[in-house]
mmCIF file of C-alpha atoms in Angstrom:
data_model
loop_
_atom_site.group_PDB
_atom_site.id
_atom_site.type_symbol
_atom_site.label_atom_id
_atom_site.label_comp_id
_atom_site.label_asym_id
_atom_site.label_seq_id
_atom_site.Cartn_x
_atom_site.Cartn_y
_atom_site.Cartn_z
ATOM 1 C CA GLU A 1 0.017 0.198 0.173
ATOM 2 C CA ALA A 2 1.573 3.119 -1.107
ATOM 3 C CA GLY A 3 1.691 5.891 1.705
ATOM 4 C CA VAL A 4 0.896 9.833 2.336
ATOM 5 C CA THR A 5 3.007 11.635 -1.037
ATOM 6 C CA GLN A 6 3.446 14.875 -1.081
ATOM 7 C CA PHE A 7 4.616 17.225 -4.480
ATOM 8 C CA PRO A 8 7.713 18.981 -4.159
ATOM 9 C CA SER A 9 9.929 17.778 -1.351
ATOM 10 C CA HIS A 10 11.643 21.403 -1.661
ATOM 11 C CA SER A 11 10.660 24.126 -2.861
ATOM 12 C CA VAL A 12 12.555 27.071 -2.628
ATOM 13 C CA ILE A 13 10.675 30.973 -4.173
ATOM 14 C CA GLU A 14 10.839 34.344 -3.793
ATOM 15 C CA LYS A 15 9.167 36.778 -1.412
ATOM 16 C CA GLY A 16 5.744 37.530 -3.006
ATOM 17 C CA GLN A 17 5.845 34.234 -5.268
ATOM 18 C CA THR A 18 3.224 31.899 -4.741
ATOM 19 C CA VAL A 19 3.934 28.205 -4.416
ATOM 20 C CA THR A 20 1.007 24.849 -4.556
ATOM 21 C CA LEU A 21 2.030 22.260 -2.423
ATOM 22 C CA ARG A 22 -0.073 18.732 -3.138
ATOM 23 C CA CYS A 23 -0.135 15.862 -0.516
ATOM 24 C CA ASP A 24 -2.214 12.767 -2.519
ATOM 25 C CA PRO A 25 -3.507 10.917 1.074
ATOM 26 C CA ILE A 26 -3.215 6.722 1.711
ATOM 27 C CA SER A 27 -5.997 5.913 -0.612
ATOM 28 C CA GLY A 28 -9.339 5.116 1.502
ATOM 29 C CA HIS A 29 -8.101 7.434 4.378
ATOM 30 C CA ASP A 30 -11.169 10.391 4.310
ATOM 31 C CA ASN A 31 -9.167 12.650 6.756
ATOM 32 C CA LEU A 32 -6.800 14.614 5.714
ATOM 33 C CA TYR A 33 -4.557 16.992 7.158
ATOM 34 C CA TRP A 34 -2.410 19.498 7.464
ATOM 35 C CA TYR A 35 0.764 20.297 9.335
ATOM 36 C CA ARG A 36 3.792 22.879 9.366
ATOM 37 C CA ARG A 37 7.159 22.953 10.969
ATOM 38 C CA VAL A 38 9.291 26.208 11.305
ATOM 39 C CA MET A 39 12.226 26.322 12.198
ATOM 40 C CA GLY A 40 12.752 25.695 15.623
ATOM 41 C CA LYS A 41 9.920 25.125 16.247
ATOM 42 C CA GLU A 42 7.534 22.470 17.012
ATOM 43 C CA ILE A 43 4.738 20.894 14.465
ATOM 44 C CA LYS A 44 1.571 22.488 14.085
ATOM 45 C CA PHE A 45 -1.328 21.942 13.361
ATOM 46 C CA LEU A 46 -3.055 23.873 9.869
ATOM 47 C CA LEU A 47 -6.374 22.365 9.520
ATOM 48 C CA HIS A 48 -8.041 19.192 8.537
ATOM 49 C CA PHE A 49 -10.268 17.615 5.972
ATOM 50 C CA VAL A 50 -12.767 15.298 6.525
ATOM 51 C CA LYS A 51 -13.365 14.030 2.714
ATOM 52 C CA GLU A 52 -13.755 17.669 0.784
ATOM 53 C CA SER A 53 -14.771 19.219 3.784
ATOM 54 C CA LYS A 54 -12.880 21.994 6.236
ATOM 55 C CA GLN A 55 -13.642 20.577 9.074
ATOM 56 C CA ASP A 56 -11.083 22.761 11.238
ATOM 57 C CA GLU A 57 -9.146 24.820 9.938
ATOM 58 C CA SER A 58 -8.432 27.327 13.427
ATOM 59 C CA GLY A 59 -4.680 26.802 12.838
ATOM 60 C CA MET A 60 -4.762 28.367 9.676
ATOM 61 C CA PRO A 61 -2.069 31.351 10.211
ATOM 62 C CA ASN A 62 -3.726 33.669 7.704
ATOM 63 C CA ASN A 63 -5.484 34.419 4.340
ATOM 64 C CA ARG A 64 -2.021 34.168 2.362
ATOM 65 C CA PHE A 65 -2.945 30.341 3.057
ATOM 66 C CA LEU A 66 -5.612 28.765 0.912
ATOM 67 C CA ALA A 67 -6.261 24.932 1.118
ATOM 68 C CA GLU A 68 -8.617 22.645 -0.944
ATOM 69 C CA ARG A 69 -9.194 19.655 -1.614
ATOM 70 C CA THR A 70 -11.827 18.418 -4.433
ATOM 71 C CA GLY A 71 -13.100 15.586 -4.735
ATOM 72 C CA GLY A 72 -12.369 14.662 -1.047
ATOM 73 C CA THR A 73 -9.365 12.637 -2.911
ATOM 74 C CA TYR A 74 -5.827 15.014 -2.402
ATOM 75 C CA SER A 75 -5.626 18.609 -1.181
ATOM 76 C CA THR A 76 -3.397 21.357 -1.977
ATOM 77 C CA LEU A 77 -1.951 24.216 0.393
ATOM 78 C CA LYS A 78 -1.338 27.361 -1.694
ATOM 79 C CA VAL A 79 0.958 30.212 -0.389
ATOM 80 C CA GLN A 80 0.096 33.619 -1.509
ATOM 81 C CA PRO A 81 1.387 35.634 -1.265
ATOM 82 C CA ALA A 82 4.865 33.960 0.319
ATOM 83 C CA GLU A 83 6.467 35.415 2.959
ATOM 84 C CA LEU A 84 9.610 34.611 4.703
ATOM 85 C CA GLU A 85 8.122 33.613 7.941
ATOM 86 C CA ASP A 86 6.417 30.756 5.780
ATOM 87 C CA SER A 87 9.545 28.809 5.360
ATOM 88 C CA GLY A 88 9.552 25.490 7.026
ATOM 89 C CA VAL A 89 8.296 21.448 6.286
ATOM 90 C CA TYR A 90 4.319 21.343 5.590
ATOM 91 C CA PHE A 91 3.295 18.251 6.511
ATOM 92 C CA CYS A 92 0.329 15.980 5.586
ATOM 93 C CA ALA A 93 -0.829 13.279 7.359
ATOM 94 C CA SER A 94 -4.385 10.947 6.995
ATOM 95 C CA SER A 95 -5.602 8.592 9.037
ATOM 96 C CA HIS A 96 -9.213 6.455 8.895
ATOM 97 C CA LEU A 97 -10.784 4.432 11.849
ATOM 98 C CA THR A 98 -9.130 1.310 12.482
ATOM 99 C CA GLY A 99 -10.445 -2.370 13.275
ATOM 100 C CA THR A 100 -8.985 -1.661 17.084
ATOM 101 C CA GLY A 101 -11.226 1.827 16.551
ATOM 102 C CA THR A 102 -8.040 3.599 16.480
ATOM 103 C CA TYR A 103 -7.505 6.723 14.184
ATOM 104 C CA GLU A 104 -3.294 6.546 13.803
ATOM 105 C CA GLN A 105 -2.430 9.573 11.589
ATOM 106 C CA TYR A 106 0.009 8.536 8.617
ATOM 107 C CA PHE A 107 2.427 10.998 7.684
ATOM 108 C CA GLY A 108 3.566 11.798 4.212
ATOM 109 C CA PRO A 109 7.782 12.979 4.133
ATOM 110 C CA GLY A 110 6.970 16.584 3.623
ATOM 111 C CA THR A 111 7.490 19.752 1.923
ATOM 112 C CA ARG A 112 10.427 22.000 2.774
ATOM 113 C CA LEU A 113 9.307 25.622 1.965
ATOM 114 C CA THR A 114 12.390 27.886 1.369
ATOM 115 C CA VAL A 115 10.655 31.621 0.924
ATOM 116 C CA THR A 116 14.120 34.162 0.317
ATOM 117 C CA ALA B 1 -4.965 25.070 26.999
ATOM 118 C CA GLN B 2 -3.323 22.101 25.157
ATOM 119 C CA ARG B 3 0.272 21.715 25.298
ATOM 120 C CA VAL B 4 3.021 19.938 25.056
ATOM 121 C CA THR B 5 6.454 20.577 27.260
ATOM 122 C CA GLN B 6 9.896 18.416 25.669
ATOM 123 C CA PRO B 7 12.506 19.530 27.966
ATOM 124 C CA GLU B 8 15.380 18.572 26.230
ATOM 125 C CA LYS B 9 15.780 19.631 22.734
ATOM 126 C CA LEU B 10 19.181 16.666 23.123
ATOM 127 C CA LEU B 11 19.539 13.840 25.173
ATOM 128 C CA SER B 12 22.778 11.948 24.367
ATOM 129 C CA VAL B 13 24.085 8.621 25.527
ATOM 130 C CA PHE B 14 25.624 5.728 25.051
ATOM 131 C CA LYS B 15 24.838 2.205 23.372
ATOM 132 C CA GLY B 16 23.140 0.363 26.464
ATOM 133 C CA ALA B 17 22.561 2.810 28.989
ATOM 134 C CA PRO B 18 18.906 3.663 29.559
ATOM 135 C CA VAL B 19 17.124 6.412 28.330
ATOM 136 C CA GLU B 20 14.396 8.508 29.284
ATOM 137 C CA LEU B 21 12.912 11.235 26.879
ATOM 138 C CA LYS B 22 10.434 12.870 29.092
ATOM 139 C CA CYS B 23 7.695 14.865 27.961
ATOM 140 C CA ASN B 24 4.970 16.673 30.192
ATOM 141 C CA TYR B 25 1.627 17.667 28.932
ATOM 142 C CA SER B 26 -1.358 20.834 29.818
ATOM 143 C CA TYR B 27 -4.662 19.815 29.369
ATOM 144 C CA SER B 28 -8.241 20.216 30.291
ATOM 145 C CA GLY B 29 -9.736 16.640 29.952
ATOM 146 C CA SER B 30 -8.808 13.257 28.466
ATOM 147 C CA PRO B 31 -6.254 13.194 26.104
ATOM 148 C CA GLU B 32 -4.123 10.760 24.154
ATOM 149 C CA LEU B 33 -0.791 11.238 24.431
ATOM 150 C CA PHE B 34 1.610 9.594 21.578
ATOM 151 C CA TRP B 35 5.184 9.585 20.546
ATOM 152 C CA TYR B 36 6.075 9.743 16.999
ATOM 153 C CA VAL B 37 9.825 8.940 15.889
ATOM 154 C CA GLN B 38 11.200 9.916 13.082
ATOM 155 C CA TYR B 39 14.801 8.280 11.433
ATOM 156 C CA SER B 40 17.128 10.362 9.589
ATOM 157 C CA ARG B 41 15.753 10.222 5.567
ATOM 158 C CA GLN B 42 12.565 8.714 7.037
ATOM 159 C CA ARG B 43 8.717 10.460 7.845
ATOM 160 C CA LEU B 44 7.095 10.900 11.208
ATOM 161 C CA GLN B 45 6.116 7.770 12.458
ATOM 162 C CA LEU B 46 3.772 6.321 15.256
ATOM 163 C CA LEU B 47 6.189 4.571 17.945
ATOM 164 C CA LEU B 48 3.190 4.188 20.264
ATOM 165 C CA ARG B 49 0.224 5.499 22.213
ATOM 166 C CA HIS B 50 -0.625 5.288 25.622
ATOM 167 C CA ILE B 51 -4.779 3.106 24.659
ATOM 168 C CA SER B 52 -2.523 0.677 24.007
ATOM 169 C CA ARG B 53 -0.289 -0.020 26.599
ATOM 170 C CA GLU B 54 2.259 -1.741 24.069
ATOM 171 C CA SER B 55 6.137 -1.984 24.246
ATOM 172 C CA ILE B 56 7.589 -1.299 20.735
ATOM 173 C CA LYS B 57 11.475 -1.718 19.797
ATOM 174 C CA GLY B 58 12.184 -1.845 23.882
ATOM 175 C CA PHE B 59 10.701 1.171 24.096
ATOM 176 C CA THR B 60 7.506 1.511 27.097
ATOM 177 C CA ALA B 61 5.578 4.978 28.484
ATOM 178 C CA ASP B 62 3.255 4.918 31.295
ATOM 179 C CA LEU B 63 1.000 7.843 31.022
ATOM 180 C CA ASN B 64 0.797 9.718 35.067
ATOM 181 C CA LYS B 65 -2.314 11.655 34.599
ATOM 182 C CA GLY B 66 -1.235 12.895 38.542
ATOM 183 C CA GLU B 67 2.080 14.357 37.377
ATOM 184 C CA THR B 68 0.720 14.712 33.597
ATOM 185 C CA SER B 69 3.831 13.336 32.381
ATOM 186 C CA PHE B 70 3.918 10.592 28.927
ATOM 187 C CA HIS B 71 7.969 9.518 29.668
ATOM 188 C CA LEU B 72 9.214 7.491 26.909
ATOM 189 C CA LYS B 73 11.523 4.248 28.148
ATOM 190 C CA LYS B 74 13.925 2.127 26.975
ATOM 191 C CA PRO B 75 16.484 -0.118 29.494
ATOM 192 C CA PHE B 76 19.357 0.006 27.152
ATOM 193 C CA ALA B 77 19.254 2.189 24.233
ATOM 194 C CA GLN B 78 20.328 1.297 20.569
ATOM 195 C CA GLU B 79 22.462 2.498 17.743
ATOM 196 C CA GLU B 80 19.661 2.403 15.900
ATOM 197 C CA ASP B 81 17.510 4.429 18.387
ATOM 198 C CA SER B 82 19.204 7.641 17.376
ATOM 199 C CA ALA B 83 16.366 9.796 15.967
ATOM 200 C CA MET B 84 14.048 12.913 16.677
ATOM 201 C CA TYR B 85 11.634 11.927 19.091
ATOM 202 C CA TYR B 86 8.424 14.131 19.109
ATOM 203 C CA CYS B 87 5.544 13.563 22.016
ATOM 204 C CA ALA B 88 1.886 14.411 20.856
ATOM 205 C CA LEU B 89 -1.313 14.929 22.231
ATOM 206 C CA SER B 90 -4.842 14.926 20.460
ATOM 207 C CA ARG B 91 -8.820 14.223 22.473
ATOM 208 C CA SER B 92 -9.383 11.311 23.184
ATOM 209 C CA THR B 93 -12.145 10.809 21.087
ATOM 210 C CA GLY B 94 -12.976 10.638 16.733
ATOM 211 C CA PHE B 95 -10.309 12.007 14.075
ATOM 212 C CA GLN B 96 -8.377 15.256 15.938
ATOM 213 C CA LYS B 97 -5.752 17.727 15.101
ATOM 214 C CA LEU B 98 -2.253 16.193 17.200
ATOM 215 C CA VAL B 99 -0.397 18.542 19.337
ATOM 216 C CA PHE B 100 2.986 18.474 19.506
ATOM 217 C CA GLY B 101 5.631 19.097 21.525
ATOM 218 C CA THR B 102 9.062 20.707 20.172
ATOM 219 C CA GLY B 103 11.145 16.913 19.654
ATOM 220 C CA THR B 104 13.945 15.537 21.388
ATOM 221 C CA ARG B 105 16.521 14.486 19.627
ATOM 222 C CA LEU B 106 18.102 11.225 21.184
ATOM 223 C CA LEU B 107 22.118 10.460 20.126
ATOM 224 C CA VAL B 108 23.106 6.971 20.918
ATOM 225 C CA SER B 109 26.961 6.672 20.730
ATOM 226 C CA PRO B 110 28.881 3.529 20.295
#
């Protein structure tokens, strides 16, 4: 079974430019999460999709960030315009209800975003 | 507010020595606690969760509600245990977001 995939693995852009990150969850996982780790800080929650609906977007830092999950499959996270403080590693995770009643989140490899 | 504290950024031990990675949390309710691990060039993966009460790769963690702690322990560290370890919590019901600590890098030297 393929794991969570993210594209690109690394992106370097200039301040003011736009970047779109993509996440493909594990097939059949309705729940999809975005997290971010800024250097030196903890991994922080950004938002949670259930299928195509935003269940919780309390972690989105500001309106320069836009997440979508059209059709309830893959998700994109767009940053427009990018600022220096947006640099970090963006993780995607997906989860489902297991046979033992747990909700393990499986993480992708992350996208390292560098804004110069 | 939900918060996870990992006081040590780096823990360096010799092979065969006992290891304890500390984790304290604050949460108004009954959270579910986890330890995630990220080995070099690999993705973040679940190591263990408190409700399963199992030992994974020789690691155990006991939830102490009185001290609001969930420390990760291993009696004899191995070089392959070197990695970044994150303590995390979530609400105990349903598909909930994870709140992470800042992580502790464990370095096991030969």
